[in-house]
PDB file of C-alpha atoms and ligand atoms in Angstrom:
ATOM      1  CA  MET R   1       0.000   0.000   0.000  1.00 50.00           C
ATOM      2  CA  LYS R   2       1.297   3.453  -0.907  1.00 60.00           C
ATOM      3  CA  SER R   3       1.921   5.637   2.159  1.00 89.00           C
ATOM      4  CA  PHE R   4      -0.005   8.870   1.990  1.00 92.00           C
ATOM      5  CA  LEU R   5       3.082  11.119   2.176  1.00 97.00           C
ATOM      6  CA  GLU R   6       5.067   9.131  -0.418  1.00 96.00           C
ATOM      7  CA  GLY R   7       7.085  11.470  -2.631  1.00 96.00           C
ATOM      8  CA  LYS R   8       6.435  14.510  -0.455  1.00 98.00           C
ATOM      9  CA  ILE R   9       9.215  16.687   0.927  1.00 98.00           C
ATOM     10  CA  VAL R  10       8.269  17.861   4.408  1.00 98.00           C
ATOM     11  CA  LEU R  11      10.199  20.568   6.289  1.00 98.00           C
ATOM     12  CA  ILE R  12       9.527  20.597  10.042  1.00 98.00           C
ATOM     13  CA  THR R  13      10.889  23.429  12.174  1.00 98.00           C
ATOM     14  CA  GLY R  14      11.774  22.630  15.784  1.00 98.00           C
ATOM     15  CA  SER R  15      12.150  18.928  14.992  1.00 98.00           C
ATOM     16  CA  SER R  16      15.120  18.328  17.296  1.00 96.00           C
ATOM     17  CA  ARG R  17      12.712  17.656  20.188  1.00 95.00           C
ATOM     18  CA  GLY R  18       9.111  17.315  21.289  1.00 97.00           C
ATOM     19  CA  ILE R  19       6.140  17.570  18.932  1.00 98.00           C
ATOM     20  CA  GLY R  20       8.369  18.441  15.951  1.00 98.00           C
ATOM     21  CA  LEU R  21      10.504  15.353  16.525  1.00 98.00           C
ATOM     22  CA  SER R  22       7.430  13.091  16.778  1.00 98.00           C
ATOM     23  CA  THR R  23       6.032  14.633  13.603  1.00 98.00           C
ATOM     24  CA  ALA R  24       9.317  13.993  11.786  1.00 98.00           C
ATOM     25  CA  LYS R  25       9.376  10.324  12.824  1.00 98.00           C
ATOM     26  CA  LEU R  26       5.745   9.791  11.859  1.00 98.00           C
ATOM     27  CA  ALA R  27       6.099  11.629   8.527  1.00 98.00           C
ATOM     28  CA  THR R  28       9.022   9.339   7.681  1.00 98.00           C
ATOM     29  CA  GLN R  29       6.857   6.290   8.502  1.00 97.00           C
ATOM     30  CA  TYR R  30       4.175   7.705   6.201  1.00 97.00           C
ATOM     31  CA  GLY R  31       6.642   7.828   3.326  1.00 97.00           C
ATOM     32  CA  ALA R  32       7.788  11.458   3.338  1.00 98.00           C
ATOM     33  CA  LYS R  33      11.313  12.679   2.820  1.00 98.00           C
ATOM     34  CA  VAL R  34      11.863  14.856   5.870  1.00 98.00           C
ATOM     35  CA  ILE R  35      13.962  17.977   6.305  1.00 98.00           C
ATOM     36  CA  LEU R  36      14.726  18.310   9.995  1.00 98.00           C
ATOM     37  CA  HIS R  37      15.453  21.656  11.602  1.00 98.00           C
ATOM     38  CA  GLY R  38      17.222  22.702  14.782  1.00 97.00           C
ATOM     39  CA  ARG R  39      18.782  25.758  16.306  1.00 97.00           C
ATOM     40  CA  THR R  40      22.133  24.012  16.751  1.00 96.00           C
ATOM     41  CA  ASN R  41      23.661  21.024  15.022  1.00 95.00           C
ATOM     42  CA  SER R  42      23.603  18.837  18.127  1.00 95.00           C
ATOM     43  CA  ALA R  43      24.829  15.248  18.286  1.00 96.00           C
ATOM     44  CA  SER R  44      21.243  14.023  18.787  1.00 95.00           C
ATOM     45  CA  LEU R  45      20.083  15.901  15.684  1.00 96.00           C
ATOM     46  CA  LYS R  46      22.949  14.409  13.659  1.00 96.00           C
ATOM     47  CA  LYS R  47      21.931  10.933  14.833  1.00 97.00           C
ATOM     48  CA  LEU R  48      18.327  11.632  13.897  1.00 97.00           C
ATOM     49  CA  VAL R  49      19.402  12.685  10.406  1.00 97.00           C
ATOM     50  CA  ARG R  50      21.103   9.291  10.019  1.00 97.00           C
ATOM     51  CA  ASP R  51      18.258   7.280  11.590  1.00 97.00           C
ATOM     52  CA  LEU R  52      15.507   8.900   9.506  1.00 97.00           C
ATOM     53  CA  LYS R  53      17.671   9.216   6.362  1.00 97.00           C
ATOM     54  CA  ALA R  54      16.633  12.855   6.479  1.00 98.00           C
ATOM     55  CA  ASP R  55      18.168  16.163   5.483  1.00 98.00           C
ATOM     56  CA  CYS R  56      18.646  18.943   7.990  1.00 98.00           C
ATOM     57  CA  ILE R  57      18.882  22.711   8.199  1.00 98.00           C
ATOM     58  CA  ILE R  58      20.256  24.693  11.119  1.00 98.00           C
ATOM     59  CA  CYS R  59      19.154  28.228  11.913  1.00 98.00           C
ATOM     60  CA  ASP R  60      17.562  30.407  14.554  1.00 98.00           C
ATOM     61  CA  VAL R  61      13.950  30.918  13.430  1.00 98.00           C
ATOM     62  CA  SER R  62      14.023  34.495  14.700  1.00 98.00           C
ATOM     63  CA  ASN R  63      16.775  35.450  12.222  1.00 98.00           C
ATOM     64  CA  GLN R  64      15.090  36.233   8.892  1.00 98.00           C
ATOM     65  CA  LYS R  65      18.318  36.296   6.858  1.00 98.00           C
ATOM     66  CA  ASP R  66      19.492  32.941   8.201  1.00 98.00           C
ATOM     67  CA  VAL R  67      16.112  31.312   7.581  1.00 98.00           C
ATOM     68  CA  LEU R  68      15.976  32.572   3.968  1.00 98.00           C
ATOM     69  CA  ARG R  69      19.546  31.358   3.364  1.00 98.00           C
ATOM     70  CA  ALA R  70      19.004  27.928   4.934  1.00 98.00           C
ATOM     71  CA  VAL R  71      15.787  27.292   2.982  1.00 98.00           C
ATOM     72  CA  LYS R  72      17.371  28.446  -0.292  1.00 98.00           C
ATOM     73  CA  GLU R  73      20.326  26.093   0.219  1.00 98.00           C
ATOM     74  CA  ILE R  74      18.145  23.062   0.933  1.00 98.00           C
ATOM     75  CA  VAL R  75      15.819  23.739  -2.015  1.00 98.00           C
ATOM     76  CA  ASN R  76      18.876  24.081  -4.270  1.00 98.00           C
ATOM     77  CA  LYS R  77      19.913  20.630  -3.042  1.00 97.00           C
ATOM     78  CA  ILE R  78      16.541  18.826  -2.953  1.00 97.00           C
ATOM     79  CA  GLY R  79      14.498  20.743  -5.521  1.00 96.00           C
ATOM     80  CA  LYS R  80      11.216  21.520  -3.704  1.00 97.00           C
ATOM     81  CA  ILE R  81       9.302  21.681  -0.446  1.00 98.00           C
ATOM     82  CA  ASP R  82       5.737  20.330  -0.535  1.00 98.00           C
ATOM     83  CA  VAL R  83       4.893  20.757   3.138  1.00 98.00           C
ATOM     84  CA  LEU R  84       6.050  23.225   5.794  1.00 98.00           C
ATOM     85  CA  ILE R  85       5.286  22.528   9.446  1.00 99.00           C
ATOM     86  CA  ASN R  86       6.098  25.406  11.806  1.00 98.00           C
ATOM     87  CA  CYS R  87       6.622  23.732  15.159  1.00 98.00           C
ATOM     88  CA  ALA R  88       9.544  25.634  16.733  1.00 98.00           C
ATOM     89  CA  GLY R  89       8.477  27.548  19.801  1.00 98.00           C
ATOM     90  CA  ILE R  90       9.386  28.651  23.301  1.00 97.00           C
ATOM     91  CA  VAL R  91       7.451  29.287  26.469  1.00 96.00           C
ATOM     92  CA  ALA R  92       8.313  31.767  29.220  1.00 95.00           C
ATOM     93  CA  VAL R  93       6.412  33.303  32.087  1.00 95.00           C
ATOM     94  CA  GLU R  94       6.631  36.783  33.642  1.00 96.00           C
ATOM     95  CA  PRO R  95       3.986  38.521  35.773  1.00 96.00           C
ATOM     96  CA  PHE R  96       2.300  41.133  33.572  1.00 97.00           C
ATOM     97  CA  LEU R  97       3.147  44.241  35.622  1.00 97.00           C
ATOM     98  CA  LYS R  98       6.817  43.239  35.801  1.00 96.00           C
ATOM     99  CA  SER R  99       7.175  41.924  32.259  1.00 97.00           C
ATOM    100  CA  SER R 100       9.922  43.565  30.225  1.00 97.00           C
ATOM    101  CA  ASP R 101       9.858  44.483  26.553  1.00 98.00           C
ATOM    102  CA  ASP R 102      12.643  41.943  26.060  1.00 98.00           C
ATOM    103  CA  HIS R 103      10.360  39.193  27.376  1.00 98.00           C
ATOM    104  CA  TRP R 104       7.513  40.134  25.001  1.00 98.00           C
ATOM    105  CA  LEU R 105       9.864  40.582  22.045  1.00 98.00           C
ATOM    106  CA  GLU R 106      11.628  37.260  22.611  1.00 98.00           C
ATOM    107  CA  LEU R 107       8.351  35.318  22.555  1.00 98.00           C
ATOM    108  CA  PHE R 108       7.173  37.194  19.482  1.00 98.00           C
ATOM    109  CA  LYS R 109      10.488  36.783  17.678  1.00 98.00           C
ATOM    110  CA  VAL R 110      10.484  33.005  18.058  1.00 98.00           C
ATOM    111  CA  ASN R 111       6.804  32.026  18.124  1.00 98.00           C
ATOM    112  CA  PHE R 112       5.394  34.575  15.679  1.00 98.00           C
ATOM    113  CA  LEU R 113       8.250  35.915  13.536  1.00 98.00           C
ATOM    114  CA  GLY R 114       9.791  32.431  13.338  1.00 98.00           C
ATOM    115  CA  THR R 115       6.607  31.277  11.617  1.00 99.00           C
ATOM    116  CA  VAL R 116       6.548  34.385   9.414  1.00 99.00           C
ATOM    117  CA  HIS R 117      10.171  33.876   8.337  1.00 98.00           C
ATOM    118  CA  PHE R 118       9.714  30.232   7.329  1.00 99.00           C
ATOM    119  CA  CYS R 119       6.516  31.063   5.424  1.00 99.00           C
ATOM    120  CA  GLN R 120       8.333  33.893   3.619  1.00 98.00           C
ATOM    121  CA  ALA R 121      11.186  31.555   2.746  1.00 98.00           C
ATOM    122  CA  VAL R 122       9.110  28.583   1.554  1.00 98.00           C
ATOM    123  CA  ILE R 123       6.000  30.093  -0.086  1.00 98.00           C
ATOM    124  CA  PRO R 124       7.805  31.358  -3.240  1.00 98.00           C
ATOM    125  CA  TYR R 125       8.873  27.765  -4.021  1.00 98.00           C
ATOM    126  CA  MET R 126       5.331  26.487  -3.380  1.00 98.00           C
ATOM    127  CA  GLN R 127       3.944  29.197  -5.662  1.00 98.00           C
ATOM    128  CA  LYS R 128       6.337  28.124  -8.403  1.00 98.00           C
ATOM    129  CA  ALA R 129       5.227  24.501  -7.968  1.00 98.00           C
ATOM    130  CA  LYS R 130       1.558  25.600  -7.698  1.00 98.00           C
ATOM    131  CA  TYR R 131       1.290  23.294  -4.690  1.00 98.00           C
ATOM    132  CA  GLY R 132       1.903  23.557  -0.991  1.00 98.00           C
ATOM    133  CA  ARG R 133       0.548  22.754   2.434  1.00 98.00           C
ATOM    134  CA  ILE R 134       1.532  24.706   5.539  1.00 98.00           C
ATOM    135  CA  VAL R 135       0.653  23.657   9.074  1.00 99.00           C
ATOM    136  CA  ASN R 136       1.398  26.110  11.867  1.00 99.00           C
ATOM    137  CA  VAL R 137       1.405  25.206  15.538  1.00 98.00           C
ATOM    138  CA  SER R 138      -0.345  27.527  17.987  1.00 98.00           C
ATOM    139  CA  SER R 139      -1.726  26.510  21.396  1.00 98.00           C
ATOM    140  CA  VAL R 140      -4.985  26.468  23.340  1.00 98.00           C
ATOM    141  CA  ARG R 141      -3.350  29.436  25.099  1.00 97.00           C
ATOM    142  CA  GLY R 142      -3.804  31.407  21.868  1.00 98.00           C
ATOM    143  CA  HIS R 143      -7.619  31.247  22.235  1.00 98.00           C
ATOM    144  CA  PRO R 144      -9.416  33.755  24.519  1.00 96.00           C
ATOM    145  CA  VAL R 145     -11.413  31.078  26.370  1.00 95.00           C
ATOM    146  CA  THR R 146      -8.258  29.213  27.448  1.00 95.00           C
ATOM    147  CA  VAL R 147      -5.807  32.141  27.541  1.00 94.00           C
ATOM    148  CA  SER R 148      -3.050  32.072  30.172  1.00 91.00           C
ATOM    149  CA  ASN R 149      -2.910  34.993  32.609  1.00 91.00           C
ATOM    150  CA  ARG R 150       0.402  33.537  33.827  1.00 89.00           C
ATOM    151  CA  GLY R 151       2.146  33.500  30.466  1.00 94.00           C
ATOM    152  CA  MET R 152       0.485  36.407  28.648  1.00 97.00           C
ATOM    153  CA  ALA R 153       3.253  37.026  26.127  1.00 98.00           C
ATOM    154  CA  TYR R 154       3.200  33.341  25.137  1.00 97.00           C
ATOM    155  CA  SER R 155      -0.598  33.396  24.745  1.00 97.00           C
ATOM    156  CA  VAL R 156      -0.573  36.558  22.660  1.00 98.00           C
ATOM    157  CA  SER R 157       2.246  35.263  20.435  1.00 98.00           C
ATOM    158  CA  LYS R 158       0.228  32.084  19.825  1.00 98.00           C
ATOM    159  CA  ALA R 159      -2.967  34.078  19.089  1.00 98.00           C
ATOM    160  CA  SER R 160      -1.035  35.940  16.407  1.00 98.00           C
ATOM    161  CA  VAL R 161      -0.134  32.642  14.714  1.00 98.00           C
ATOM    162  CA  ILE R 162      -3.856  31.815  14.378  1.00 98.00           C
ATOM    163  CA  ASN R 163      -4.584  35.188  12.799  1.00 98.00           C
ATOM    164  CA  LEU R 164      -1.563  34.905  10.493  1.00 98.00           C
ATOM    165  CA  THR R 165      -2.705  31.459   9.359  1.00 98.00           C
ATOM    166  CA  ALA R 166      -6.101  32.746   8.228  1.00 98.00           C
ATOM    167  CA  ALA R 167      -4.503  35.672   6.380  1.00 98.00           C
ATOM    168  CA  LEU R 168      -1.987  33.425   4.603  1.00 98.00           C
ATOM    169  CA  ALA R 169      -4.750  30.990   3.609  1.00 98.00           C
ATOM    170  CA  LYS R 170      -6.663  33.871   2.000  1.00 98.00           C
ATOM    171  CA  GLU R 171      -3.616  35.280   0.256  1.00 98.00           C
ATOM    172  CA  TYR R 172      -2.244  32.049  -1.219  1.00 98.00           C
ATOM    173  CA  ALA R 173      -5.362  30.022  -2.082  1.00 98.00           C
ATOM    174  CA  PRO R 174      -6.081  27.934  -4.016  1.00 98.00           C
ATOM    175  CA  GLU R 175      -2.612  26.438  -4.575  1.00 98.00           C
ATOM    176  CA  ILE R 176      -1.380  26.636  -0.982  1.00 98.00           C
ATOM    177  CA  ALA R 177      -3.464  25.435   1.976  1.00 98.00           C
ATOM    178  CA  VAL R 178      -2.577  26.934   5.362  1.00 98.00           C
ATOM    179  CA  ASN R 179      -3.972  25.585   8.632  1.00 98.00           C
ATOM    180  CA  VAL R 180      -3.059  25.693  12.295  1.00 98.00           C
ATOM    181  CA  VAL R 181      -3.172  23.151  15.099  1.00 98.00           C
ATOM    182  CA  SER R 182      -3.748  24.318  18.689  1.00 98.00           C
ATOM    183  CA  PRO R 183      -2.537  21.620  21.080  1.00 98.00           C
ATOM    184  CA  GLY R 184      -3.615  21.419  24.686  1.00 98.00           C
ATOM    185  CA  PHE R 185      -1.101  20.113  27.230  1.00 97.00           C
ATOM    186  CA  VAL R 186       1.541  17.825  25.723  1.00 98.00           C
ATOM    187  CA  ASN R 187       4.211  15.609  27.286  1.00 97.00           C
ATOM    188  CA  THR R 188       7.401  17.344  26.066  1.00 97.00           C
ATOM    189  CA  ASP R 189      10.195  19.381  27.665  1.00 94.00           C
ATOM    190  CA  MET R 190       7.692  22.257  27.862  1.00 91.00           C
ATOM    191  CA  ALA R 191       5.779  20.309  30.509  1.00 92.00           C
ATOM    192  CA  LYS R 192       8.792  20.833  32.800  1.00 91.00           C
ATOM    193  CA  THR R 193       7.845  24.535  33.019  1.00 89.00           C
ATOM    194  CA  TRP R 194       4.374  23.878  34.491  1.00 92.00           C
ATOM    195  CA  ASN R 195       3.611  24.564  38.148  1.00 92.00           C
ATOM    196  CA  GLU R 196       1.095  22.577  40.237  1.00 93.00           C
ATOM    197  CA  LYS R 197      -1.821  24.798  39.109  1.00 91.00           C
ATOM    198  CA  VAL R 198      -1.021  24.183  35.445  1.00 92.00           C
ATOM    199  CA  TRP R 199      -0.793  20.431  36.049  1.00 94.00           C
ATOM    200  CA  GLN R 200      -4.243  20.536  37.660  1.00 94.00           C
ATOM    201  CA  GLN R 201      -5.596  22.372  34.615  1.00 93.00           C
ATOM    202  CA  ALA R 202      -3.903  19.868  32.319  1.00 95.00           C
ATOM    203  CA  LYS R 203      -5.528  16.944  34.100  1.00 94.00           C
ATOM    204  CA  SER R 204      -8.945  18.639  34.043  1.00 96.00           C
ATOM    205  CA  ALA R 205      -9.283  17.824  30.317  1.00 97.00           C
ATOM    206  CA  LEU R 206     -12.250  15.535  29.586  1.00 97.00           C
ATOM    207  CA  LEU R 207      -9.794  12.755  28.771  1.00 97.00           C
ATOM    208  CA  GLY R 208      -8.162  13.256  32.207  1.00 96.00           C
ATOM    209  CA  ARG R 209      -4.575  13.271  30.936  1.00 97.00           C
ATOM    210  CA  ILE R 210      -2.080  15.194  28.825  1.00 97.00           C
ATOM    211  CA  ALA R 211      -1.311  14.260  25.198  1.00 98.00           C
ATOM    212  CA  GLU R 212       1.656  12.315  23.940  1.00 98.00           C
ATOM    213  CA  PRO R 213       3.466  14.243  21.167  1.00 98.00           C
ATOM    214  CA  THR R 214       2.499  11.665  18.545  1.00 98.00           C
ATOM    215  CA  GLU R 215      -1.214  12.405  19.155  1.00 98.00           C
ATOM    216  CA  ILE R 216      -0.562  15.974  18.001  1.00 98.00           C
ATOM    217  CA  ALA R 217       1.696  14.808  15.161  1.00 98.00           C
ATOM    218  CA  GLU R 218      -1.098  12.661  13.683  1.00 98.00           C
ATOM    219  CA  VAL R 219      -3.361  15.709  13.342  1.00 98.00           C
ATOM    220  CA  ILE R 220      -0.569  17.864  11.942  1.00 98.00           C
ATOM    221  CA  LEU R 221       0.139  15.234   9.286  1.00 98.00           C
ATOM    222  CA  PHE R 222      -3.563  14.893   8.439  1.00 98.00           C
ATOM    223  CA  LEU R 223      -3.509  18.607   7.565  1.00 98.00           C
ATOM    224  CA  ALA R 224      -0.196  18.153   5.741  1.00 98.00           C
ATOM    225  CA  ASN R 225      -1.489  15.731   3.136  1.00 94.00           C
ATOM    226  CA  ASP R 226      -4.141  15.579   0.453  1.00 93.00           C
ATOM    227  CA  LYS R 227      -6.645  13.672   2.597  1.00 94.00           C
ATOM    228  CA  SER R 228      -7.540  17.111   3.975  1.00 97.00           C
ATOM    229  CA  SER R 229      -7.745  18.676   0.494  1.00 97.00           C
ATOM    230  CA  PHE R 230     -10.857  20.810   1.250  1.00 98.00           C
ATOM    231  CA  ILE R 231      -9.541  22.352   4.473  1.00 98.00           C
ATOM    232  CA  THR R 232      -7.746  25.700   4.549  1.00 98.00           C
ATOM    233  CA  GLY R 233      -7.568  28.646   6.944  1.00 98.00           C
ATOM    234  CA  GLN R 234      -8.785  26.498   9.842  1.00 98.00           C
ATOM    235  CA  THR R 235      -7.694  26.108  13.447  1.00 98.00           C
ATOM    236  CA  ILE R 236      -7.942  22.578  14.777  1.00 98.00           C
ATOM    237  CA  VAL R 237      -7.925  22.330  18.586  1.00 98.00           C
ATOM    238  CA  VAL R 238      -6.381  19.075  19.859  1.00 98.00           C
ATOM    239  CA  ASP R 239      -6.831  19.339  23.610  1.00 98.00           C
ATOM    240  CA  GLY R 240      -8.444  16.130  24.908  1.00 98.00           C
ATOM    241  CA  GLY R 241     -11.524  18.159  25.808  1.00 98.00           C
ATOM    242  CA  TYR R 242      -9.687  20.735  27.937  1.00 97.00           C
ATOM    243  CA  THR R 243     -11.560  23.686  26.391  1.00 97.00           C
ATOM    244  CA  LEU R 244     -14.943  22.021  26.862  1.00 95.00           C
ATOM    245  CA  ALA R 245     -14.162  21.102  30.480  1.00 95.00           C
ATOM    246  CA  GLY R 246     -13.982  24.864  31.116  1.00 81.00           C
ATOM    247  CA  LYS R 247     -11.615  24.854  34.108  1.00 72.00           C
TER     248      LYS R 247
HETATM  249  P1  NAP A 301      10.007  21.625  22.906  1.00 61.96           P
HETATM  250  O1  NAP A 301      10.020  20.173  23.226  1.00 61.96           O
HETATM  251  O2  NAP A 301      10.501  22.602  23.913  1.00 61.96           O
HETATM  252  O3  NAP A 301      10.771  21.837  21.510  1.00 61.96           O
HETATM  253  C1  NAP A 301      10.874  23.115  20.976  1.00 61.96           C
HETATM  254  C2  NAP A 301      11.555  23.044  19.633  1.00 61.96           C
HETATM  255  O4  NAP A 301      11.640  24.372  19.088  1.00 61.96           O
HETATM  256  C3  NAP A 301      12.969  22.513  19.720  1.00 61.96           C
HETATM  257  O5  NAP A 301      13.237  21.765  18.564  1.00 61.96           O
HETATM  258  C4  NAP A 301      13.809  23.793  19.733  1.00 61.96           C
HETATM  259  O6  NAP A 301      15.130  23.623  19.230  1.00 61.96           O
HETATM  260  C5  NAP A 301      13.001  24.645  18.767  1.00 61.96           C
HETATM  261  N1  NAP A 301      13.316  26.066  18.944  1.00 61.96           N
HETATM  262  C6  NAP A 301      13.012  26.853  20.005  1.00 61.96           C
HETATM  263  N2  NAP A 301      13.472  28.094  19.793  1.00 61.96           N
HETATM  264  C7  NAP A 301      14.086  28.093  18.593  1.00 61.96           C
HETATM  265  C8  NAP A 301      14.760  29.085  17.825  1.00 61.96           C
HETATM  266  N3  NAP A 301      14.913  30.345  18.268  1.00 61.96           N
HETATM  267  N4  NAP A 301      15.255  28.728  16.614  1.00 61.96           N
HETATM  268  C9  NAP A 301      15.148  27.459  16.181  1.00 61.96           C
HETATM  269  N5  NAP A 301      14.515  26.480  16.844  1.00 61.96           N
HETATM  270  C10 NAP A 301      13.994  26.796  18.043  1.00 61.96           C
HETATM  271  O7  NAP A 301       8.526  22.137  22.563  1.00 61.96           O
HETATM  272  P2  NAP A 301       7.200  21.332  22.184  1.00 61.96           P
HETATM  273  O8  NAP A 301       6.454  21.109  23.428  1.00 61.96           O
HETATM  274  O9  NAP A 301       7.507  20.227  21.256  1.00 61.96           O
HETATM  275  O10 NAP A 301       6.433  22.489  21.389  1.00 61.96           O
HETATM  276  C11 NAP A 301       6.374  22.525  19.984  1.00 61.96           C
HETATM  277  C12 NAP A 301       5.347  23.579  19.597  1.00 61.96           C
HETATM  278  O11 NAP A 301       4.073  23.221  20.166  1.00 61.96           O
HETATM  279  C13 NAP A 301       5.676  24.960  20.143  1.00 61.96           C
HETATM  280  O12 NAP A 301       5.348  25.923  19.177  1.00 61.96           O
HETATM  281  C14 NAP A 301       4.766  25.086  21.358  1.00 61.96           C
HETATM  282  O13 NAP A 301       4.469  26.418  21.662  1.00 61.96           O
HETATM  283  C15 NAP A 301       3.569  24.306  20.909  1.00 61.96           C
HETATM  284  N6  NAP A 301       2.753  23.796  22.005  1.00 61.96           N
HETATM  285  C16 NAP A 301       3.283  22.942  22.939  1.00 61.96           C
HETATM  286  C17 NAP A 301       2.479  22.506  23.985  1.00 61.96           C
HETATM  287  C18 NAP A 301       2.992  21.572  25.059  1.00 61.96           C
HETATM  288  O14 NAP A 301       2.249  21.359  26.053  1.00 61.96           O
HETATM  289  N7  NAP A 301       4.153  20.984  24.929  1.00 61.96           N
HETATM  290  C19 NAP A 301       1.146  22.925  24.062  1.00 61.96           C
HETATM  291  C20 NAP A 301       0.650  23.777  23.101  1.00 61.96           C
HETATM  292  C21 NAP A 301       1.463  24.215  22.075  1.00 61.96           C
HETATM  293  P3  NAP A 301      16.362  23.358  20.260  1.00 61.96           P
HETATM  294  O15 NAP A 301      16.342  21.877  20.536  1.00 61.96           O
HETATM  295  O16 NAP A 301      17.519  23.790  19.480  1.00 61.96           O
HETATM  296  O17 NAP A 301      16.104  24.186  21.478  1.00 61.96           O
END
């Protein structure tokens, strides 16, 4: 049986760890040729490149010039990018009244501008090919009903990714579909930043647990392939019923 990502080139930002890493492994299983991405060329990333028979680019997503250069180099080598998954992100918490501009800017540079930069770098190649699928990663924190008053800058940066996704879908239809996934609480390194109150919220989801990264990756890859050919500009919340639980 032909795997549904056979022949597709899939670039996944932030795939050295967490949800991005799970998505890269699953995309490989589904037949894709994966381009991994990390901030530094770590030993674990090098091993992953070998294990998945993948390619890899290294750059800080917040640096527009570096992103444009890295994407250009890999397209020169491989020829195209069919799917872009913007997974790189950071979380940080500062009380609102004490939060510095640096704090707000850092979250925006990585979570919002990082997504902007990769879209700017990849879309021209998708336009040329008259085909492309982009999946951005936001968070339930980017939605007013589940916003975080603890990590406001994170929430606002994630809200901006949802808005950007809709605008990009409008601008680049019909050739390029752009969607966004908003995960709830997921078992990655980010979970190490949660305090007891956040853990209680996480467990209040209707399913009574947090997600494993692969449960988010499956939804991302659904939006990344032609099985979802009539979906664009949408936000898919994958939160185990956290939003509905209303706690
Ligand atoms: P993670 O395990 O902390 O991994 C973050 C990834 O982003 C790493 O690959 C990291 O690379 C990369 N990254 C961070 N800053 C970067 C930069 N400036 N330039 C290049 N790469 C950078 O996070 P995760 O939990 O998988 O989260 C993935 C995405 O899901 C994020 O956008 C996050 O906001 C979102 N999300 C996560 C949760 C959750 O509960 N985990 C919930 C909702 C949404 P390095 O290895 O080089 O640091």
